[in-house]
Coordinates of C-alpha atoms in Angstrom, one line a residue:
M1 CA 9.7 32.7 -4.9
P2 CA 8.8 35.7 -7.5
D3 CA 11.0 36.2 -10.0
G4 CA 12.7 39.6 -10.7
D5 CA 9.8 41.0 -12.7
S6 CA 7.4 40.0 -10.5
A7 CA 9.3 41.5 -7.5
V8 CA 9.4 44.9 -9.5
A9 CA 5.4 44.6 -10.3
T10 CA 4.4 44.2 -7.0
T11 CA 6.6 46.6 -5.5
R12 CA 5.0 49.4 -8.1
E13 CA 1.8 47.9 -6.7
V14 CA 2.5 49.5 -3.2
P15 CA 1.6 53.5 -3.6
T16 CA 4.3 55.7 -2.9
R17 CA 3.0 56.9 0.3
Q18 CA 2.6 53.7 1.8
R19 CA 6.5 52.8 0.9
L20 CA 7.5 55.9 2.4
E21 CA 5.4 55.3 5.4
R22 CA 7.4 51.7 5.7
R23 CA 10.7 53.0 5.5
L24 CA 10.0 55.6 8.0
D25 CA 8.6 53.1 10.6
G26 CA 11.9 50.9 9.9
L27 CA 14.2 53.9 10.0
V28 CA 12.5 54.5 13.7
D29 CA 11.9 51.1 14.9
D30 CA 15.6 50.1 14.1
N31 CA 17.0 53.1 15.9
R32 CA 14.8 53.4 18.8
F33 CA 17.3 53.5 22.0
T34 CA 19.5 55.8 20.0
I35 CA 16.1 58.5 19.4
A36 CA 14.3 58.1 22.6
V37 CA 17.0 57.5 25.0
V38 CA 20.5 58.5 23.5
F39 CA 19.5 62.1 22.2
P40 CA 17.4 63.2 25.2
T41 CA 20.1 62.3 27.6
V42 CA 22.8 64.1 25.4
G43 CA 20.6 67.2 24.8
A44 CA 19.8 67.1 28.7
V45 CA 23.6 67.4 29.4
M46 CA 24.0 70.2 26.7
L47 CA 21.4 72.2 28.1
L48 CA 22.9 72.2 31.6
A49 CA 26.2 72.4 30.3
S50 CA 25.2 75.7 28.3
A51 CA 23.0 77.2 31.3
E52 CA 26.0 77.0 33.6
G53 CA 28.0 78.4 31.1
L54 CA 30.4 75.3 30.8
L55 CA 29.9 75.0 27.1
P56 CA 31.7 77.3 24.7
E57 CA 30.2 79.2 21.6
P58 CA 29.0 78.3 18.9
L59 CA 27.6 75.4 21.0
S60 CA 26.2 76.7 23.9
F61 CA 22.4 76.9 23.0
N62 CA 22.7 76.5 19.5
P63 CA 19.1 76.8 17.9
Y64 CA 19.6 74.7 15.3
L65 CA 21.5 71.6 17.0
L66 CA 18.2 72.4 19.5
L67 CA 15.9 72.2 16.4
L68 CA 17.7 69.0 15.1
G69 CA 17.2 67.5 18.5
V70 CA 13.7 68.3 18.9
A71 CA 12.9 66.7 15.3
V72 CA 14.8 63.7 15.8
M73 CA 13.1 62.8 18.9
R74 CA 9.7 63.6 17.3
L75 CA 10.4 61.0 14.5
P76 CA 8.3 58.0 16.4
L77 CA 5.3 60.3 16.7
I78 CA 5.6 61.3 12.9
A79 CA 5.9 58.0 11.7
G80 CA 3.3 56.5 14.0
V81 CA 0.7 59.4 13.1
A82 CA 1.6 59.7 9.3
P83 CA -0.8 56.6 8.1
L84 CA -3.8 58.3 9.9
L85 CA -3.6 61.7 7.9
T86 CA -6.2 62.0 5.9
R87 CA -7.4 65.4 4.4
R88 CA -9.8 65.9 7.5
A89 CA -6.5 65.2 10.0
G90 CA -4.3 67.5 7.7
I91 CA -7.0 70.4 7.9
G92 CA -7.0 69.9 11.5
L93 CA -3.2 70.2 12.4
L94 CA -2.8 73.3 10.0
G95 CA -5.7 75.2 12.1
L96 CA -4.1 74.1 15.4
C97 CA -0.8 75.4 13.7
A98 CA -2.5 78.8 13.1
Y99 CA -3.9 79.0 16.6
T100 CA -0.7 78.0 18.1
Y101 CA 1.0 81.2 16.4
G102 CA -2.2 83.3 17.4
I103 CA -2.5 82.5 20.6
E104 CA 1.5 82.9 21.4
F105 CA 1.6 86.4 19.5
V106 CA -1.5 87.8 21.6
G107 CA 0.5 86.3 24.9
V108 CA 3.5 88.0 24.0
L109 CA 2.3 91.3 23.3
T110 CA -1.0 91.2 26.1
G111 CA 0.4 88.9 28.7
Y112 CA -2.7 86.9 28.3
P113 CA -3.6 83.8 28.7
Y114 CA 0.0 82.7 29.5
G115 CA 1.1 85.8 31.8
H116 CA 4.1 88.5 30.9
F117 CA 7.0 86.3 29.6
E118 CA 10.0 86.8 27.2
Y119 CA 12.3 84.4 25.7
G120 CA 16.1 84.4 26.9
V121 CA 17.0 81.7 24.6
D122 CA 17.2 81.7 20.7
L123 CA 14.8 78.9 19.7
G124 CA 15.5 79.5 16.0
P125 CA 14.1 81.7 13.4
M126 CA 11.3 84.0 14.8
I127 CA 8.0 85.2 13.2
A128 CA 7.9 88.9 13.5
D129 CA 11.0 89.1 16.0
A130 CA 8.0 87.9 18.6
I131 CA 7.5 84.0 18.5
P132 CA 9.7 81.0 17.3
A133 CA 8.7 79.7 13.8
A134 CA 8.7 76.3 15.0
L135 CA 6.3 76.6 18.2
P136 CA 4.2 73.7 16.8
L137 CA 6.7 71.5 16.5
F138 CA 7.1 72.3 20.4
F139 CA 3.6 72.4 21.6
L140 CA 1.3 70.1 19.4
P141 CA 3.3 66.9 20.3
L142 CA 2.8 67.3 23.7
V143 CA -1.2 67.2 23.1
L144 CA -0.9 64.0 20.9
N145 CA 1.3 62.3 23.1
A146 CA -0.9 62.8 26.0
Y147 CA -4.1 62.1 23.5
L148 CA -2.3 58.9 22.7
L149 CA -1.4 57.8 26.1
C150 CA -4.9 58.5 27.7
L151 CA -6.5 56.4 25.0
L152 CA -4.3 53.6 26.1
L153 CA -4.7 53.9 30.0
L154 CA -8.4 54.7 29.8
G155 CA -9.1 51.5 27.4
E156 CA -12.7 51.3 26.3
S157 CA -13.6 54.2 28.6
A158 CA -11.8 56.2 25.7
R159 CA -14.8 56.1 23.9
N160 CA -16.5 58.3 26.4
A161 CA -15.8 61.6 25.2
A162 CA -17.1 63.4 28.2
L163 CA -14.4 61.3 30.1
R164 CA -12.0 61.1 27.4
V165 CA -11.5 65.4 26.8
P166 CA -11.2 66.4 30.6
V167 CA -8.7 63.5 31.3
V168 CA -6.6 64.5 28.4
I169 CA -6.6 68.5 29.0
G170 CA -5.7 67.5 32.5
A171 CA -2.6 65.3 31.1
V172 CA -1.4 68.0 28.6
V173 CA -1.9 70.4 31.7
G174 CA 0.5 67.7 33.8
M175 CA 3.1 67.8 31.0
D176 CA 3.5 71.6 31.6
L177 CA 3.8 71.1 35.1
V178 CA 6.7 69.2 33.8
L179 CA 8.2 71.4 31.2
D180 CA 8.3 75.1 32.5
P181 CA 9.9 74.9 35.6
A182 CA 12.8 73.0 33.7
A183 CA 12.6 75.7 30.9
V184 CA 12.4 78.4 33.3
A185 CA 15.4 76.8 35.0
I186 CA 17.8 76.9 32.0
G187 CA 16.8 80.4 30.8
F188 CA 14.6 79.3 27.6
W189 CA 12.0 82.1 28.8
S190 CA 11.0 83.7 32.2
Y191 CA 8.0 85.6 33.5
D192 CA 7.8 88.9 34.6
A193 CA 5.9 88.6 37.7
G194 CA 7.4 85.3 38.3
G195 CA 5.1 83.0 40.6
L196 CA 4.7 80.6 43.5
Y197 CA 5.4 77.3 41.3
Y198 CA 8.8 77.3 40.4
G199 CA 8.8 81.0 39.2
I200 CA 5.5 80.3 37.2
P201 CA 2.4 82.3 37.7
W202 CA -0.5 80.2 37.8
L203 CA -2.0 82.4 35.1
N204 CA 0.1 80.2 32.6
Y205 CA -1.6 77.0 33.7
A206 CA -5.3 78.9 33.0
G207 CA -3.9 79.2 29.4
W208 CA -2.7 75.7 29.4
V209 CA -6.4 74.9 30.2
L210 CA -7.9 76.7 27.2
S211 CA -5.1 75.7 24.9
A212 CA -5.3 72.2 26.0
T213 CA -9.2 72.0 25.5
V214 CA -9.0 73.8 22.1
A215 CA -6.3 71.3 20.8
V216 CA -7.9 68.3 22.2
L217 CA -11.4 69.3 20.8
V218 CA -9.7 69.6 17.2
F219 CA -8.0 66.2 17.8
D220 CA -11.1 65.0 18.6
F221 CA -13.0 66.2 15.4
A222 CA -9.7 65.5 13.2
F223 CA -8.9 62.2 14.0
D224 CA -10.8 58.8 14.4
Q225 CA -10.2 57.5 17.7
G226 CA -10.4 53.8 17.0
G227 CA -8.1 54.3 14.4
L228 CA -5.3 56.1 16.5
L229 CA -6.1 53.7 19.4
A230 CA -5.3 50.6 16.9
R231 CA -2.4 52.6 15.7
V232 CA -0.6 53.3 18.9
E233 CA -1.7 49.7 20.0
A234 CA 0.1 48.0 17.0
C235 CA 3.0 50.6 17.0
P236 CA 5.6 50.0 19.9
F237 CA 7.4 53.1 19.4
M238 CA 4.7 55.4 18.8
L239 CA 5.0 57.0 22.2
D240 CA 8.7 57.0 22.3
D241 CA 8.6 60.8 22.1
L242 CA 6.9 61.0 25.5
V243 CA 10.0 58.8 26.9
S244 CA 12.4 61.4 25.7
F245 CA 10.2 64.2 27.5
V246 CA 10.6 62.3 30.7
I247 CA 14.2 61.6 30.1
L248 CA 15.2 65.5 29.1
W249 CA 12.9 67.4 31.2
G250 CA 12.8 64.8 34.2
F251 CA 16.5 65.2 34.4
V252 CA 16.9 69.0 34.0
N253 CA 14.3 69.1 36.8
A254 CA 15.9 66.9 39.0
F255 CA 19.6 68.6 38.4
Y256 CA 18.0 72.2 39.8
G257 CA 16.2 70.5 42.4
N258 CA 12.7 70.7 41.3
W259 CA 11.2 67.8 43.0
V260 CA 7.6 68.0 42.4
P261 CA 7.8 68.4 38.4
A262 CA 10.8 65.9 38.8
A263 CA 8.2 63.5 40.6
L264 CA 5.5 64.4 38.0
A265 CA 8.0 63.4 35.2
V266 CA 8.6 60.2 36.7
G267 CA 4.7 59.3 37.3
Y268 CA 4.2 60.0 33.3
G269 CA 7.1 57.4 32.9
Y270 CA 5.4 55.2 35.4
A271 CA 2.1 55.4 33.3
L272 CA 4.1 54.6 30.0
W273 CA 5.4 51.3 31.8
Q274 CA 2.0 50.5 32.9
V275 CA 0.8 50.6 29.1
D276 CA 4.0 48.7 28.3
R277 CA 5.7 51.8 25.8
F278 CA 8.8 52.4 28.2
D279 CA 10.7 49.3 27.2
F280 CA 13.8 49.0 24.9
P281 CA 14.7 45.4 24.1
E282 CA 17.6 45.7 22.1
R283 CA 20.2 48.4 22.3

């Protein structure tokens, strides 16, 4: 057994980044149930209570509580991706952040490519009084969750970009088919012209195909698919953020009788179960 000096020397030999990554892994792994089940369940209840006028100020749609909850639920994905963040990946993510802000700003001003819409709830600090500053925190994890899930589902076939890219794009758009009806139902945002799909115009989904395509291609460029697949296979909690998504938005959709998006949420839950990622052995 090493003495005290040897233990200190060994600790110093481990780079600071790796020590931080291990601590984050341990934090997430020790609190999986709280992060992936308790937080989205409490969040869904608070959102519904806010939308129904049952929660008093300042708790009702409190933007800081909302951002805190989102940030906590993103922790498994952040911890999972952290060891894979190279300079190339960082540049790709920064480019996607810039794209996310740019396309949303254009959408708010022109109605393209998502259709004319307006925010009905304060989602935190705003840029130019038009778009939420935390927008990448909302959008990019959706794409990455879909990307990782499809890597697991496709297995060896994921090596084929001609198959991988359209499948992931479809999975991203499917996630918005779950998200948007719930968000409209609780008043996060609304579309001026409405639409046949729970008040959402089909133009919105054309916009999501565009943005999903851009994001997936950037992820393809920025990350090594083999490294991502190896990490998600070895890291049992890496898709817990998607578990949170299924619980939160599935619950909200079911409450308002949005049965198609609720069924889609169940479908994503089934896919997680199929790849052995919807399991919590210890509470």
